[in-house]
GROMACS .gro file of C-alpha atoms in nm:
model
  296
    1UNK     CA    1   0.000   0.000   0.000
    2UNK     CA    2   0.139   0.345  -0.095
    3UNK     CA    3   0.137   0.594   0.190
    4UNK     CA    4   0.001   0.941   0.103
    5UNK     CA    5   0.309   1.106   0.256
    6UNK     CA    6   0.654   1.036   0.389
    7UNK     CA    7   0.665   0.988   0.767
    8UNK     CA    8   1.012   1.142   0.777
    9UNK     CA    9   0.868   1.462   0.632
   10UNK     CA   10   0.596   1.447   0.899
   11UNK     CA   11   0.865   1.412   1.165
   12UNK     CA   12   1.049   1.723   1.039
   13UNK     CA   13   0.722   1.917   1.047
   14UNK     CA   14   0.658   1.797   1.404
   15UNK     CA   15   1.005   1.908   1.516
   16UNK     CA   16   0.956   2.249   1.353
   17UNK     CA   17   0.636   2.303   1.554
   18UNK     CA   18   0.786   2.169   1.877
   19UNK     CA   19   1.097   2.389   1.842
   20UNK     CA   20   0.898   2.694   1.737
   21UNK     CA   21   1.073   2.756   1.406
   22UNK     CA   22   1.264   2.608   1.115
   23UNK     CA   23   1.604   2.736   1.227
   24UNK     CA   24   1.583   2.581   1.573
   25UNK     CA   25   1.442   2.259   1.423
   26UNK     CA   26   1.733   2.242   1.178
   27UNK     CA   27   1.978   2.286   1.466
   28UNK     CA   28   1.811   2.007   1.665
   29UNK     CA   29   1.806   1.776   1.363
   30UNK     CA   30   2.161   1.865   1.257
   31UNK     CA   31   2.044   1.962   0.909
   32UNK     CA   32   2.051   2.268   0.689
   33UNK     CA   33   1.763   2.513   0.721
   34UNK     CA   34   1.692   2.482   0.349
   35UNK     CA   35   1.668   2.103   0.378
   36UNK     CA   36   1.416   2.114   0.663
   37UNK     CA   37   1.214   2.383   0.485
   38UNK     CA   38   1.210   2.176   0.167
   39UNK     CA   39   1.095   1.864   0.354
   40UNK     CA   40   0.804   2.054   0.508
   41UNK     CA   41   0.704   2.186   0.166
   42UNK     CA   42   0.706   1.831   0.031
   43UNK     CA   43   0.471   1.729   0.314
   44UNK     CA   44   0.239   2.018   0.227
   45UNK     CA   45   0.243   1.907  -0.135
   46UNK     CA   46   0.160   1.548  -0.041
   47UNK     CA   47  -0.128   1.658   0.185
   48UNK     CA   48  -0.250   1.925  -0.055
   49UNK     CA   49  -0.278   2.199   0.207
   50UNK     CA   50  -0.056   2.469   0.350
   51UNK     CA   51   0.047   2.388   0.706
   52UNK     CA   52   0.197   2.726   0.800
   53UNK     CA   53   0.108   3.088   0.741
   54UNK     CA   54   0.324   3.392   0.794
   55UNK     CA   55   0.267   3.590   1.113
   56UNK     CA   56   0.520   3.868   1.130
   57UNK     CA   57   0.864   3.712   1.172
   58UNK     CA   58   0.727   3.383   1.304
   59UNK     CA   59   0.539   3.091   1.156
   60UNK     CA   60   0.182   3.018   1.258
   61UNK     CA   61  -0.008   2.696   1.195
   62UNK     CA   62  -0.306   2.700   0.963
   63UNK     CA   63  -0.614   2.500   1.065
   64UNK     CA   64  -0.484   2.217   0.847
   65UNK     CA   65  -0.147   2.250   1.019
   66UNK     CA   66  -0.306   2.232   1.364
   67UNK     CA   67  -0.486   1.913   1.267
   68UNK     CA   68  -0.170   1.764   1.116
   69UNK     CA   69   0.025   1.850   1.431
   70UNK     CA   70  -0.232   1.684   1.658
   71UNK     CA   71  -0.192   1.358   1.468
   72UNK     CA   72   0.185   1.392   1.437
   73UNK     CA   73   0.218   1.462   1.809
   74UNK     CA   74   0.021   1.148   1.896
   75UNK     CA   75   0.233   0.940   1.657
   76UNK     CA   76   0.573   1.062   1.775
   77UNK     CA   77   0.485   1.082   2.143
   78UNK     CA   78   0.395   0.714   2.117
   79UNK     CA   79   0.719   0.657   1.929
   80UNK     CA   80   0.923   0.806   2.213
   81UNK     CA   81   0.769   0.548   2.447
   82UNK     CA   82   0.857   0.259   2.216
   83UNK     CA   83   1.212   0.195   2.337
   84UNK     CA   84   1.111   0.205   2.704
   85UNK     CA   85   0.815  -0.025   2.644
   86UNK     CA   86   1.021  -0.275   2.446
   87UNK     CA   87   1.292  -0.272   2.713
   88UNK     CA   88   1.036  -0.326   2.987
   89UNK     CA   89   0.875  -0.620   2.809
   90UNK     CA   90   1.206  -0.776   2.705
   91UNK     CA   91   1.359  -0.764   3.054
   92UNK     CA   92   1.047  -0.844   3.253
   93UNK     CA   93   0.999  -1.191   3.398
   94UNK     CA   94   0.620  -1.148   3.406
   95UNK     CA   95   0.353  -1.130   3.136
   96UNK     CA   96   0.142  -0.816   3.133
   97UNK     CA   97  -0.230  -0.879   3.084
   98UNK     CA   98  -0.422  -0.554   3.043
   99UNK     CA   99  -0.802  -0.560   3.074
  100UNK     CA  100  -1.039  -0.269   3.022
  101UNK     CA  101  -1.350  -0.278   3.244
  102UNK     CA  102  -1.661  -0.063   3.201
  103UNK     CA  103  -1.768   0.115   3.519
  104UNK     CA  104  -2.114  -0.038   3.534
  105UNK     CA  105  -2.005  -0.401   3.568
  106UNK     CA  106  -2.059  -0.551   3.913
  107UNK     CA  107  -1.723  -0.583   4.086
  108UNK     CA  108  -1.812  -0.928   4.220
  109UNK     CA  109  -1.862  -1.059   3.866
  110UNK     CA  110  -1.539  -0.898   3.743
  111UNK     CA  111  -1.349  -1.051   4.034
  112UNK     CA  112  -1.491  -1.395   3.950
  113UNK     CA  113  -1.386  -1.359   3.586
  114UNK     CA  114  -1.034  -1.233   3.651
  115UNK     CA  115  -0.946  -1.453   3.947
  116UNK     CA  116  -0.834  -1.758   3.740
  117UNK     CA  117  -0.614  -1.534   3.523
  118UNK     CA  118  -0.461  -1.357   3.823
  119UNK     CA  119  -0.362  -1.695   3.971
  120UNK     CA  120  -0.153  -1.793   3.665
  121UNK     CA  121   0.217  -1.778   3.765
  122UNK     CA  122   0.412  -1.492   3.609
  123UNK     CA  123   0.106  -1.288   3.510
  124UNK     CA  124   0.101  -0.916   3.590
  125UNK     CA  125  -0.267  -0.816   3.573
  126UNK     CA  126  -0.358  -0.456   3.485
  127UNK     CA  127  -0.722  -0.341   3.510
  128UNK     CA  128  -0.830  -0.010   3.357
  129UNK     CA  129  -1.159   0.179   3.373
  130UNK     CA  130  -1.238   0.453   3.123
  131UNK     CA  131  -1.479   0.530   2.838
  132UNK     CA  132  -1.629   0.235   2.650
  133UNK     CA  133  -1.540   0.360   2.301
  134UNK     CA  134  -1.192   0.467   2.414
  135UNK     CA  135  -1.135   0.114   2.544
  136UNK     CA  136  -1.244  -0.036   2.212
  137UNK     CA  137  -0.994   0.186   2.032
  138UNK     CA  138  -0.719   0.083   2.275
  139UNK     CA  139  -0.811  -0.282   2.215
  140UNK     CA  140  -0.790  -0.240   1.839
  141UNK     CA  141  -0.445  -0.083   1.884
  142UNK     CA  142  -0.343  -0.376   2.111
  143UNK     CA  143  -0.291  -0.149   2.410
  144UNK     CA  144  -0.544  -0.371   2.588
  145UNK     CA  145  -0.563  -0.749   2.569
  146UNK     CA  146  -0.936  -0.766   2.641
  147UNK     CA  147  -1.234  -0.551   2.734
  148UNK     CA  148  -1.504  -0.659   2.982
  149UNK     CA  149  -1.820  -0.462   2.916
  150UNK     CA  150  -2.190  -0.437   2.995
  151UNK     CA  151  -2.274  -0.434   2.624
  152UNK     CA  152  -2.153  -0.578   2.297
  153UNK     CA  153  -1.925  -0.374   2.075
  154UNK     CA  154  -2.129  -0.219   1.791
  155UNK     CA  155  -2.063  -0.325   1.434
  156UNK     CA  156  -1.795  -0.104   1.284
  157UNK     CA  157  -1.606  -0.193   0.964
  158UNK     CA  158  -1.315   0.024   1.078
  159UNK     CA  159  -1.285  -0.143   1.418
  160UNK     CA  160  -1.213  -0.516   1.405
  161UNK     CA  161  -1.322  -0.643   1.746
  162UNK     CA  162  -1.528  -0.948   1.840
  163UNK     CA  163  -1.791  -1.008   2.109
  164UNK     CA  164  -1.808  -1.306   2.345
  165UNK     CA  165  -2.115  -1.328   2.569
  166UNK     CA  166  -2.009  -1.447   2.916
  167UNK     CA  167  -2.337  -1.435   3.103
  168UNK     CA  168  -2.604  -1.226   3.265
  169UNK     CA  169  -2.770  -1.159   3.598
  170UNK     CA  170  -3.120  -1.039   3.671
  171UNK     CA  171  -3.167  -0.716   3.864
  172UNK     CA  172  -3.281  -0.691   4.225
  173UNK     CA  173  -3.369  -0.380   4.422
  174UNK     CA  174  -3.230  -0.289   4.764
  175UNK     CA  175  -3.277  -0.024   5.033
  176UNK     CA  176  -3.188   0.037   5.395
  177UNK     CA  177  -3.434  -0.103   5.655
  178UNK     CA  178  -3.549   0.251   5.741
  179UNK     CA  179  -3.614   0.339   5.379
  180UNK     CA  180  -3.801   0.015   5.317
  181UNK     CA  181  -4.017   0.080   5.625
  182UNK     CA  182  -4.106   0.429   5.496
  183UNK     CA  183  -4.344   0.287   5.233
  184UNK     CA  184  -4.635   0.045   5.266
  185UNK     CA  185  -4.656  -0.014   4.891
  186UNK     CA  186  -4.564  -0.355   4.762
  187UNK     CA  187  -4.293  -0.420   4.506
  188UNK     CA  188  -4.261  -0.292   4.238
  189UNK     CA  189  -4.508  -0.009   4.314
  190UNK     CA  190  -4.285   0.100   4.606
  191UNK     CA  191  -4.022   0.210   4.355
  192UNK     CA  192  -4.259   0.488   4.251
  193UNK     CA  193  -4.267   0.621   4.608
  194UNK     CA  194  -3.904   0.584   4.715
  195UNK     CA  195  -3.613   0.804   4.607
  196UNK     CA  196  -3.402   0.610   4.356
  197UNK     CA  197  -3.036   0.587   4.266
  198UNK     CA  198  -2.979   0.471   3.909
  199UNK     CA  199  -2.696   0.415   3.660
  200UNK     CA  200  -2.617   0.713   3.436
  201UNK     CA  201  -2.802   0.730   3.101
  202UNK     CA  202  -2.493   0.623   2.904
  203UNK     CA  203  -2.482   0.284   3.078
  204UNK     CA  204  -2.652  -0.008   2.903
  205UNK     CA  205  -2.848  -0.112   3.212
  206UNK     CA  206  -3.017   0.229   3.245
  207UNK     CA  207  -3.207   0.189   2.919
  208UNK     CA  208  -3.331  -0.157   3.021
  209UNK     CA  209  -3.448  -0.024   3.358
  210UNK     CA  210  -3.625   0.268   3.190
  211UNK     CA  211  -3.819   0.036   2.959
  212UNK     CA  212  -3.915  -0.180   3.256
  213UNK     CA  213  -4.042   0.126   3.447
  214UNK     CA  214  -4.262   0.210   3.148
  215UNK     CA  215  -4.409  -0.141   3.137
  216UNK     CA  216  -4.478  -0.126   3.512
  217UNK     CA  217  -4.628   0.226   3.484
  218UNK     CA  218  -4.376   0.352   3.739
  219UNK     CA  219  -4.273   0.718   3.744
  220UNK     CA  220  -3.933   0.707   3.918
  221UNK     CA  221  -3.811   0.980   4.152
  222UNK     CA  222  -3.442   0.973   4.053
  223UNK     CA  223  -3.231   1.172   4.300
  224UNK     CA  224  -2.889   1.037   4.202
  225UNK     CA  225  -2.715   0.895   3.896
  226UNK     CA  226  -2.380   0.716   3.908
  227UNK     CA  227  -2.145   0.579   3.644
  228UNK     CA  228  -2.006   0.319   3.884
  229UNK     CA  229  -2.211   0.033   4.030
  230UNK     CA  230  -2.001   0.038   4.347
  231UNK     CA  231  -2.083   0.406   4.406
  232UNK     CA  232  -2.454   0.336   4.368
  233UNK     CA  233  -2.434   0.071   4.640
  234UNK     CA  234  -2.224   0.297   4.865
  235UNK     CA  235  -2.474   0.583   4.858
  236UNK     CA  236  -2.761   0.337   4.882
  237UNK     CA  237  -2.612   0.196   5.201
  238UNK     CA  238  -2.613   0.549   5.345
  239UNK     CA  239  -2.991   0.558   5.295
  240UNK     CA  240  -2.988   0.806   5.010
  241UNK     CA  241  -3.222   0.595   4.798
  242UNK     CA  242  -3.327   0.252   4.675
  243UNK     CA  243  -3.110   0.111   4.398
  244UNK     CA  244  -3.067  -0.181   4.156
  245UNK     CA  245  -2.796  -0.444   4.181
  246UNK     CA  246  -2.733  -0.792   4.048
  247UNK     CA  247  -2.751  -1.117   4.239
  248UNK     CA  248  -2.371  -1.131   4.238
  249UNK     CA  249  -2.374  -0.861   4.507
  250UNK     CA  250  -2.665  -1.001   4.712
  251UNK     CA  251  -2.463  -1.159   4.994
  252UNK     CA  252  -2.245  -0.852   5.042
  253UNK     CA  253  -2.539  -0.609   5.038
  254UNK     CA  254  -2.764  -0.803   5.276
  255UNK     CA  255  -2.519  -0.968   5.515
  256UNK     CA  256  -2.230  -0.725   5.537
  257UNK     CA  257  -2.411  -0.397   5.476
  258UNK     CA  258  -2.746  -0.489   5.630
  259UNK     CA  259  -2.960  -0.379   5.333
  260UNK     CA  260  -3.304  -0.519   5.261
  261UNK     CA  261  -3.421  -0.681   4.941
  262UNK     CA  262  -3.723  -0.496   4.802
  263UNK     CA  263  -3.789  -0.733   4.515
  264UNK     CA  264  -3.666  -0.879   4.189
  265UNK     CA  265  -3.716  -0.766   3.831
  266UNK     CA  266  -3.613  -1.076   3.632
  267UNK     CA  267  -3.712  -0.910   3.304
  268UNK     CA  268  -3.415  -0.674   3.347
  269UNK     CA  269  -3.066  -0.819   3.338
  270UNK     CA  270  -2.708  -0.702   3.347
  271UNK     CA  271  -2.514  -0.846   3.053
  272UNK     CA  272  -2.143  -0.924   3.052
  273UNK     CA  273  -1.936  -0.939   2.734
  274UNK     CA  274  -1.570  -1.002   2.674
  275UNK     CA  275  -1.451  -0.816   2.365
  276UNK     CA  276  -1.133  -0.930   2.192
  277UNK     CA  277  -0.926  -0.810   1.899
  278UNK     CA  278  -0.928  -1.150   1.735
  279UNK     CA  279  -1.203  -1.390   1.637
  280UNK     CA  280  -0.999  -1.707   1.688
  281UNK     CA  281  -0.854  -1.683   2.036
  282UNK     CA  282  -0.490  -1.790   2.051
  283UNK     CA  283  -0.391  -1.626   2.379
  284UNK     CA  284  -0.419  -1.889   2.659
  285UNK     CA  285  -0.500  -1.621   2.918
  286UNK     CA  286  -0.795  -1.496   2.714
  287UNK     CA  287  -0.912  -1.854   2.657
  288UNK     CA  288  -0.898  -1.910   3.033
  289UNK     CA  289  -1.110  -1.603   3.098
  290UNK     CA  290  -1.366  -1.687   2.827
  291UNK     CA  291  -1.426  -2.023   2.995
  292UNK     CA  292  -1.561  -1.842   3.304
  293UNK     CA  293  -1.931  -1.821   3.228
  294UNK     CA  294  -2.118  -1.615   3.486
  295UNK     CA  295  -2.492  -1.646   3.535
  296UNK     CA  296  -2.692  -1.537   3.841
   0.00000   0.00000   0.00000
């Protein structure tokens, strides 16, 4: 495949911007000013847009130049980390296994899935939590080995990732004893009287709960929204509101935290997917994890 431009030209452009001028860039690169200037012009010709515009005695980036620099900076910043990363991997006696985890997944289920992998000798487990789509991009770039999520990755021809359904758990509703005693309504009607803590709208479970509320003709009084299932349970234990959780957390919520079960909504379930960058799984650690089916 023919590249639309020369990456060396892109590197000279990047150095010019970082150094604040062609003369200083030429000094850093150990090249003639005319050579650096010519390389930048060749890059502009390959891209079809001017990257700099005159601003007095200094150079100023055009909008196209700003966009080009953003991409170049990401490329070469990553390049500067290459040697350190290779050295770390080559000299390490352990195998790094990096897993991205969406915030909404119950921690008890995640622990159950990762525990067999963490017990493998020589494995250095890394768990990351950040945006779902950012994690998919990191997976596609092999910065993550696997993503555990509350939803399947959407079809995207530009993002080659594959979904593996690991299980599901129906939702139950919990509250403190005092909050439960504050209503005489039976479940699920009591959810229309009690203050509620729910997942944020961007979480997959929130949409399923909303549809269930509509079918039950419940108008929820939502006083708190959280992007982390653990935070929902923490504030629920303080008595802030009733909240949903999966059966994986039942023993901890009722025995250790003293919460009361309000009722079950089996029509609503939390899904768990493992998302990989390859359809045919060759990595033994990923195969080990995919064998851990979780149903509650």
